[in-house]
Amino acid sequence: MTKTVFITGASSGIGQACAELLAKEGYNLLLCARRLNRLEKLKDTLLATYPTIQIHIFELDVRDAEQVANQIDGLPPEWKKINILINNAGLSQGLDPIQDGDIGDWDRMIDTNIKGLLYVSKAVIPLMDTENGAHIVNLGSIAGKEVYPNGNVYCATKHAVDALTKAMRIDLLTQGIKVTSIDPGMVETEFSEVRFHGDREKAKNVYSGVQPLTGKDVAETILFVITRPAHVNINDLLIMPTAQATGTIVNRK
Ligand SMILES: NC(=O)C1=CN([C@@H]2O[C@H](COP(=O)(O)OP(=O)(O)OC[C@H]3O[C@@H](n4cnc5c(N)ncnc54)[C@H](OP(=O)(O)O)[C@@H]3O)[C@@H](O)[C@H]2O)C=CC1
Ligand SMILES: CC(=O)[C@H](N)C(=O)O
C-alpha cells in the first residue's frame, strides 16, 4: 500500500528536502505552504522524475485557524487518508534580548510554531489511517531542549513543541498513532534569512567556518524514523552538525 505523507512548509528547506526524499521513496505527497508558486515548481519537478506517485498541493497559512480547517476539510476524498503528518512549518524572527524584542516577531513565532502546529494537527488527526500505520513527526529544535542567549521566544515556542509532542503521545496512545520529535541543531536553509528579516549577509555568517546540516540530512533522519517496524517508535531525536556542541557552542575553522 502506498502511504500518504502530509508535509507543512514544503516550499523550502527541511520540508522541501522531505518532499524530495519521500517522493524518491515512493510516498504520495500532500504539500502545503504560503508560496504556492514554489510548490507548483516542486510538484512538476518531482512528477517528472517519479511519475508513479501522486502529489496534491495547496496554499496554506498555518496561522489561520479557519483556513486550516476549511482547506483540510475540503481536500478531495482520495486525499483524506493520511499516514504521516510532518509538522514542519515554522520560523524564527529576530535574535534580540527580550527587553528589545519586537512584538510582531513574537506573535509570528508563537502563531506559526505553536498555534499553527495545533491547528493542523487537530484537522489532520481525524483523517489519519490508523489501520495502516499513522505517525506524526513534529519539527522541534535544539532550541526546544535548551535556551540560548537572545533565543528567548523562539526557544519558548520549541519548548512548547516538545511539550505538545509528549502530550500528543499520551493523548493518541490508544489510537496507535506514533508521535516523534525531530530536534535539529544548525541546518542551512532559509531559516537564518527569515530570522534576520531577509539580511542575507547576516544569515550567511551563521554558517561561516562550519559545516551545518542540510535539509537532506534531516529528511534522511525522518525517513529512518517513519520506517521503523510497527511496534517501534522513536520518541525524540536530537541531530546536530559534528561541529556543534550546544545551541551556541560551535567549532568554527
Ligand atoms: N534551520 C535550522 O537550523 C532549524 C530549523 N528547525 C525547524 O525546522 C522547520 C523548518 O525550517 P527550515 O526548513 O529550516 O526553514 P525554511 O525557512 O527554509 O522553511 C520554513 C518553511 O515553513 C513554511 N512556513 C513558514 N511560515 C508558515 C506559515 N505561516 N504557514 C505555512 N507555512 C509556513 C515556509 O513556507 P512559506 O514561507 O512558503 O509559507 C517554509 O516552507 C521549522 O519548524 C524550524 O523551526 C529546527 C531546528 C533547526
Ligand atoms: C541553534 C540552532 O542550532 C538552531 N538552528 C537555532 O537557531 O535555534
PDB file of N, CA and C in Angstrom, residues 182-245:
ATOM      1  N   ILE A 182      11.627  15.553  16.069  1.00  0.00           N
ATOM      2  CA  ILE A 182      12.961  15.636  15.457  1.00  0.00           C
ATOM      3  C   ILE A 182      13.524  16.994  15.844  1.00  0.00           C
ATOM      4  N   ASP A 183      14.679  16.990  16.471  1.00  0.00           N
ATOM      5  CA  ASP A 183      15.226  18.239  17.031  1.00  0.00           C
ATOM      6  C   ASP A 183      16.589  18.562  16.431  1.00  0.00           C
ATOM      7  N   PRO A 184      16.626  19.310  15.352  1.00  0.00           N
ATOM      8  CA  PRO A 184      17.919  19.618  14.736  1.00  0.00           C
ATOM      9  C   PRO A 184      18.634  20.793  15.400  1.00  0.00           C
ATOM     10  N   GLY A 185      19.958  20.753  15.267  1.00  0.00           N
ATOM     11  CA  GLY A 185      20.763  21.941  15.553  1.00  0.00           C
ATOM     12  C   GLY A 185      20.785  22.771  14.277  1.00  0.00           C
ATOM     13  N   MET A 186      21.982  23.221  13.916  1.00  0.00           N
ATOM     14  CA  MET A 186      22.114  24.156  12.801  1.00  0.00           C
ATOM     15  C   MET A 186      21.901  23.485  11.429  1.00  0.00           C
ATOM     16  N   VAL A 187      20.875  23.888  10.722  1.00  0.00           N
ATOM     17  CA  VAL A 187      20.616  23.365   9.378  1.00  0.00           C
ATOM     18  C   VAL A 187      20.616  24.555   8.423  1.00  0.00           C
ATOM     19  N   GLU A 188      21.405  24.485   7.363  1.00  0.00           N
ATOM     20  CA  GLU A 188      21.440  25.636   6.443  1.00  0.00           C
ATOM     21  C   GLU A 188      20.258  25.560   5.481  1.00  0.00           C
ATOM     22  N   THR A 189      19.295  26.431   5.726  1.00  0.00           N
ATOM     23  CA  THR A 189      18.083  26.539   4.905  1.00  0.00           C
ATOM     24  C   THR A 189      17.811  28.041   4.782  1.00  0.00           C
ATOM     25  N   GLU A 190      16.552  28.418   4.607  1.00  0.00           N
ATOM     26  CA  GLU A 190      16.220  29.848   4.614  1.00  0.00           C
ATOM     27  C   GLU A 190      15.961  30.352   6.041  1.00  0.00           C
ATOM     28  N   PHE A 191      16.147  29.447   7.017  1.00  0.00           N
ATOM     29  CA  PHE A 191      15.846  29.748   8.424  1.00  0.00           C
ATOM     30  C   PHE A 191      16.493  31.056   8.899  1.00  0.00           C
ATOM     31  N   SER A 192      17.808  31.214   8.662  1.00  0.00           N
ATOM     32  CA  SER A 192      18.501  32.404   9.189  1.00  0.00           C
ATOM     33  C   SER A 192      18.126  33.661   8.413  1.00  0.00           C
ATOM     34  N   GLU A 193      17.869  33.490   7.113  1.00  0.00           N
ATOM     35  CA  GLU A 193      17.432  34.634   6.312  1.00  0.00           C
ATOM     36  C   GLU A 193      16.085  35.151   6.833  1.00  0.00           C
ATOM     37  N   VAL A 194      15.216  34.219   7.198  1.00  0.00           N
ATOM     38  CA  VAL A 194      13.903  34.601   7.754  1.00  0.00           C
ATOM     39  C   VAL A 194      14.098  35.209   9.144  1.00  0.00           C
ATOM     40  N   ARG A 195      14.989  34.587   9.946  1.00  0.00           N
ATOM     41  CA  ARG A 195      15.240  35.113  11.299  1.00  0.00           C
ATOM     42  C   ARG A 195      15.706  36.564  11.240  1.00  0.00           C
ATOM     43  N   PHE A 196      16.615  36.864  10.269  1.00  0.00           N
ATOM     44  CA  PHE A 196      17.181  38.213  10.164  1.00  0.00           C
ATOM     45  C   PHE A 196      16.445  39.061   9.127  1.00  0.00           C
ATOM     46  N   HIS A 197      15.169  38.744   8.900  1.00  0.00           N
ATOM     47  CA  HIS A 197      14.277  39.562   8.057  1.00  0.00           C
ATOM     48  C   HIS A 197      14.883  39.859   6.688  1.00  0.00           C
ATOM     49  N   GLY A 198      15.494  38.849   6.079  1.00  0.00           N
ATOM     50  CA  GLY A 198      15.975  38.987   4.701  1.00  0.00           C
ATOM     51  C   GLY A 198      17.418  39.469   4.574  1.00  0.00           C
ATOM     52  N   ASP A 199      18.105  39.673   5.695  1.00  0.00           N
ATOM     53  CA  ASP A 199      19.507  40.112   5.649  1.00  0.00           C
ATOM     54  C   ASP A 199      20.400  38.900   5.316  1.00  0.00           C
ATOM     55  N   ARG A 200      20.715  38.746   4.024  1.00  0.00           N
ATOM     56  CA  ARG A 200      21.427  37.545   3.556  1.00  0.00           C
ATOM     57  C   ARG A 200      22.849  37.465   4.093  1.00  0.00           C
ATOM     58  N   GLU A 201      23.502  38.614   4.246  1.00  0.00           N
ATOM     59  CA  GLU A 201      24.878  38.639   4.723  1.00  0.00           C
ATOM     60  C   GLU A 201      24.933  38.102   6.161  1.00  0.00           C
ATOM     61  N   LYS A 202      24.026  38.603   6.978  1.00  0.00           N
ATOM     62  CA  LYS A 202      23.950  38.169   8.380  1.00  0.00           C
ATOM     63  C   LYS A 202      23.617  36.664   8.461  1.00  0.00           C
ATOM     64  N   ALA A 203      22.724  36.254   7.573  1.00  0.00           N
ATOM     65  CA  ALA A 203      22.313  34.844   7.564  1.00  0.00           C
ATOM     66  C   ALA A 203      23.497  33.960   7.188  1.00  0.00           C
ATOM     67  N   LYS A 204      24.279  34.394   6.206  1.00  0.00           N
ATOM     68  CA  LYS A 204      25.423  33.611   5.742  1.00  0.00           C
ATOM     69  C   LYS A 204      26.450  33.435   6.857  1.00  0.00           C
ATOM     70  N   ASN A 205      26.631  34.485   7.652  1.00  0.00           N
ATOM     71  CA  ASN A 205      27.606  34.449   8.744  1.00  0.00           C
ATOM     72  C   ASN A 205      27.322  33.374   9.784  1.00  0.00           C
ATOM     73  N   VAL A 206      26.053  33.027   9.932  1.00  0.00           N
ATOM     74  CA  VAL A 206      25.675  31.997  10.917  1.00  0.00           C
ATOM     75  C   VAL A 206      26.422  30.695  10.606  1.00  0.00           C
ATOM     76  N   TYR A 207      26.654  30.436   9.313  1.00  0.00           N
ATOM     77  CA  TYR A 207      27.247  29.165   8.903  1.00  0.00           C
ATOM     78  C   TYR A 207      28.716  29.302   8.511  1.00  0.00           C
ATOM     79  N   SER A 208      29.345  30.457   8.809  1.00  0.00           N
ATOM     80  CA  SER A 208      30.724  30.633   8.347  1.00  0.00           C
ATOM     81  C   SER A 208      31.683  29.782   9.179  1.00  0.00           C
ATOM     82  N   GLY A 209      32.571  29.100   8.479  1.00  0.00           N
ATOM     83  CA  GLY A 209      33.596  28.283   9.144  1.00  0.00           C
ATOM     84  C   GLY A 209      33.078  26.993   9.745  1.00  0.00           C
ATOM     85  N   VAL A 210      31.868  26.593   9.365  1.00  0.00           N
ATOM     86  CA  VAL A 210      31.301  25.377   9.955  1.00  0.00           C
ATOM     87  C   VAL A 210      30.521  24.625   8.868  1.00  0.00           C
ATOM     88  N   GLN A 211      30.499  23.310   8.968  1.00  0.00           N
ATOM     89  CA  GLN A 211      29.665  22.556   8.031  1.00  0.00           C
ATOM     90  C   GLN A 211      28.339  22.241   8.707  1.00  0.00           C
ATOM     91  N   PRO A 212      27.290  22.993   8.370  1.00  0.00           N
ATOM     92  CA  PRO A 212      26.000  22.754   9.021  1.00  0.00           C
ATOM     93  C   PRO A 212      25.324  21.511   8.458  1.00  0.00           C
ATOM     94  N   LEU A 213      24.233  21.096   9.071  1.00  0.00           N
ATOM     95  CA  LEU A 213      23.396  20.051   8.484  1.00  0.00           C
ATOM     96  C   LEU A 213      22.720  20.635   7.243  1.00  0.00           C
ATOM     97  N   THR A 214      22.277  19.739   6.359  1.00  0.00           N
ATOM     98  CA  THR A 214      21.453  20.157   5.220  1.00  0.00           C
ATOM     99  C   THR A 214      20.022  19.668   5.478  1.00  0.00           C
ATOM    100  N   GLY A 215      19.109  20.208   4.716  1.00  0.00           N
ATOM    101  CA  GLY A 215      17.728  19.711   4.804  1.00  0.00           C
ATOM    102  C   GLY A 215      17.687  18.216   4.535  1.00  0.00           C
ATOM    103  N   LYS A 216      18.535  17.771   3.605  1.00  0.00           N
ATOM    104  CA  LYS A 216      18.556  16.339   3.248  1.00  0.00           C
ATOM    105  C   LYS A 216      18.990  15.478   4.437  1.00  0.00           C
ATOM    106  N   ASP A 217      19.968  15.979   5.226  1.00  0.00           N
ATOM    107  CA  ASP A 217      20.391  15.219   6.423  1.00  0.00           C
ATOM    108  C   ASP A 217      19.191  14.981   7.344  1.00  0.00           C
ATOM    109  N   VAL A 218      18.391  16.027   7.512  1.00  0.00           N
ATOM    110  CA  VAL A 218      17.234  15.897   8.417  1.00  0.00           C
ATOM    111  C   VAL A 218      16.169  15.001   7.788  1.00  0.00           C
ATOM    112  N   ALA A 219      15.966  15.158   6.468  1.00  0.00           N
ATOM    113  CA  ALA A 219      14.973  14.324   5.776  1.00  0.00           C
ATOM    114  C   ALA A 219      15.347  12.840   5.893  1.00  0.00           C
ATOM    115  N   GLU A 220      16.628  12.528   5.773  1.00  0.00           N
ATOM    116  CA  GLU A 220      17.059  11.119   5.874  1.00  0.00           C
ATOM    117  C   GLU A 220      16.778  10.577   7.281  1.00  0.00           C
ATOM    118  N   THR A 221      16.929  11.439   8.273  1.00  0.00           N
ATOM    119  CA  THR A 221      16.638  11.043   9.656  1.00  0.00           C
ATOM    120  C   THR A 221      15.142  10.781   9.816  1.00  0.00           C
ATOM    121  N   ILE A 222      14.348  11.646   9.203  1.00  0.00           N
ATOM    122  CA  ILE A 222      12.884  11.460   9.280  1.00  0.00           C
ATOM    123  C   ILE A 222      12.477  10.170   8.569  1.00  0.00           C
ATOM    124  N   LEU A 223      13.116   9.899   7.429  1.00  0.00           N
ATOM    125  CA  LEU A 223      12.808   8.645   6.719  1.00  0.00           C
ATOM    126  C   LEU A 223      13.116   7.447   7.616  1.00  0.00           C
ATOM    127  N   PHE A 224      14.242   7.489   8.324  1.00  0.00           N
ATOM    128  CA  PHE A 224      14.592   6.396   9.240  1.00  0.00           C
ATOM    129  C   PHE A 224      13.487   6.219  10.290  1.00  0.00           C
ATOM    130  N   VAL A 225      13.063   7.347  10.858  1.00  0.00           N
ATOM    131  CA  VAL A 225      12.075   7.319  11.949  1.00  0.00           C
ATOM    132  C   VAL A 225      10.732   6.736  11.478  1.00  0.00           C
ATOM    133  N   ILE A 226      10.310   7.120  10.261  1.00  0.00           N
ATOM    134  CA  ILE A 226       8.978   6.669   9.812  1.00  0.00           C
ATOM    135  C   ILE A 226       8.990   5.270   9.197  1.00  0.00           C
ATOM    136  N   THR A 227      10.185   4.673   9.107  1.00  0.00           N
ATOM    137  CA  THR A 227      10.235   3.324   8.529  1.00  0.00           C
ATOM    138  C   THR A 227      10.613   2.268   9.570  1.00  0.00           C
ATOM    139  N   ARG A 228      10.513   2.613  10.850  1.00  0.00           N
ATOM    140  CA  ARG A 228      10.739   1.590  11.884  1.00  0.00           C
ATOM    141  C   ARG A 228       9.548   0.609  11.877  1.00  0.00           C
ATOM    142  N   PRO A 229       9.767  -0.603  12.406  1.00  0.00           N
ATOM    143  CA  PRO A 229       8.650  -1.553  12.462  1.00  0.00           C
ATOM    144  C   PRO A 229       7.476  -0.991  13.273  1.00  0.00           C
ATOM    145  N   ALA A 230       6.288  -1.566  13.041  1.00  0.00           N
ATOM    146  CA  ALA A 230       5.054  -1.040  13.650  1.00  0.00           C
ATOM    147  C   ALA A 230       5.137  -0.925  15.174  1.00  0.00           C
ATOM    148  N   HIS A 231       5.908  -1.835  15.807  1.00  0.00           N
ATOM    149  CA  HIS A 231       5.921  -1.819  17.284  1.00  0.00           C
ATOM    150  C   HIS A 231       6.992  -0.875  17.849  1.00  0.00           C
ATOM    151  N   VAL A 232       7.731  -0.177  16.984  1.00  0.00           N
ATOM    152  CA  VAL A 232       8.846   0.670  17.439  1.00  0.00           C
ATOM    153  C   VAL A 232       8.545   2.139  17.156  1.00  0.00           C
ATOM    154  N   ASN A 233       8.681   2.989  18.181  1.00  0.00           N
ATOM    155  CA  ASN A 233       8.588   4.435  17.949  1.00  0.00           C
ATOM    156  C   ASN A 233       9.834   5.131  18.481  1.00  0.00           C
ATOM    157  N   ILE A 234      10.400   6.007  17.660  1.00  0.00           N
ATOM    158  CA  ILE A 234      11.476   6.884  18.135  1.00  0.00           C
ATOM    159  C   ILE A 234      10.771   8.106  18.719  1.00  0.00           C
ATOM    160  N   ASN A 235      10.866   8.274  20.029  1.00  0.00           N
ATOM    161  CA  ASN A 235      10.142   9.390  20.667  1.00  0.00           C
ATOM    162  C   ASN A 235      10.737  10.743  20.313  1.00  0.00           C
ATOM    163  N   ASP A 236      12.065  10.790  20.331  1.00  0.00           N
ATOM    164  CA  ASP A 236      12.732  12.082  20.289  1.00  0.00           C
ATOM    165  C   ASP A 236      14.126  11.900  19.704  1.00  0.00           C
ATOM    166  N   LEU A 237      14.483  12.699  18.722  1.00  0.00           N
ATOM    167  CA  LEU A 237      15.799  12.507  18.106  1.00  0.00           C
ATOM    168  C   LEU A 237      16.468  13.870  17.884  1.00  0.00           C
ATOM    169  N   LEU A 238      17.592  14.059  18.584  1.00  0.00           N
ATOM    170  CA  LEU A 238      18.358  15.305  18.508  1.00  0.00           C
ATOM    171  C   LEU A 238      19.470  15.093  17.493  1.00  0.00           C
ATOM    172  N   ILE A 239      19.534  15.938  16.467  1.00  0.00           N
ATOM    173  CA  ILE A 239      20.555  15.768  15.421  1.00  0.00           C
ATOM    174  C   ILE A 239      21.300  17.088  15.223  1.00  0.00           C
ATOM    175  N   MET A 240      22.635  16.995  15.361  1.00  0.00           N
ATOM    176  CA  MET A 240      23.455  18.212  15.295  1.00  0.00           C
ATOM    177  C   MET A 240      24.575  18.031  14.265  1.00  0.00           C
ATOM    178  N   PRO A 241      25.091  19.132  13.727  1.00  0.00           N
ATOM    179  CA  PRO A 241      26.337  19.023  12.966  1.00  0.00           C
ATOM    180  C   PRO A 241      27.443  18.559  13.923  1.00  0.00           C
ATOM    181  N   THR A 242      28.417  17.832  13.398  1.00  0.00           N
ATOM    182  CA  THR A 242      29.519  17.360  14.255  1.00  0.00           C
ATOM    183  C   THR A 242      30.215  18.538  14.918  1.00  0.00           C
ATOM    184  N   ALA A 243      30.232  19.681  14.242  1.00  0.00           N
ATOM    185  CA  ALA A 243      30.948  20.853  14.772  1.00  0.00           C
ATOM    186  C   ALA A 243      30.117  21.687  15.754  1.00  0.00           C
ATOM    187  N   GLN A 244      28.935  21.206  16.135  1.00  0.00           N
ATOM    188  CA  GLN A 244      28.081  21.965  17.064  1.00  0.00           C
ATOM    189  C   GLN A 244      27.846  21.142  18.330  1.00  0.00           C
ATOM    190  N   ALA A 245      28.173  21.745  19.496  1.00  0.00           N
ATOM    191  CA  ALA A 245      28.012  21.012  20.760  1.00  0.00           C
ATOM    192  C   ALA A 245      26.726  21.383  21.480  1.00  0.00           C
TER     193      ALA A 245
END
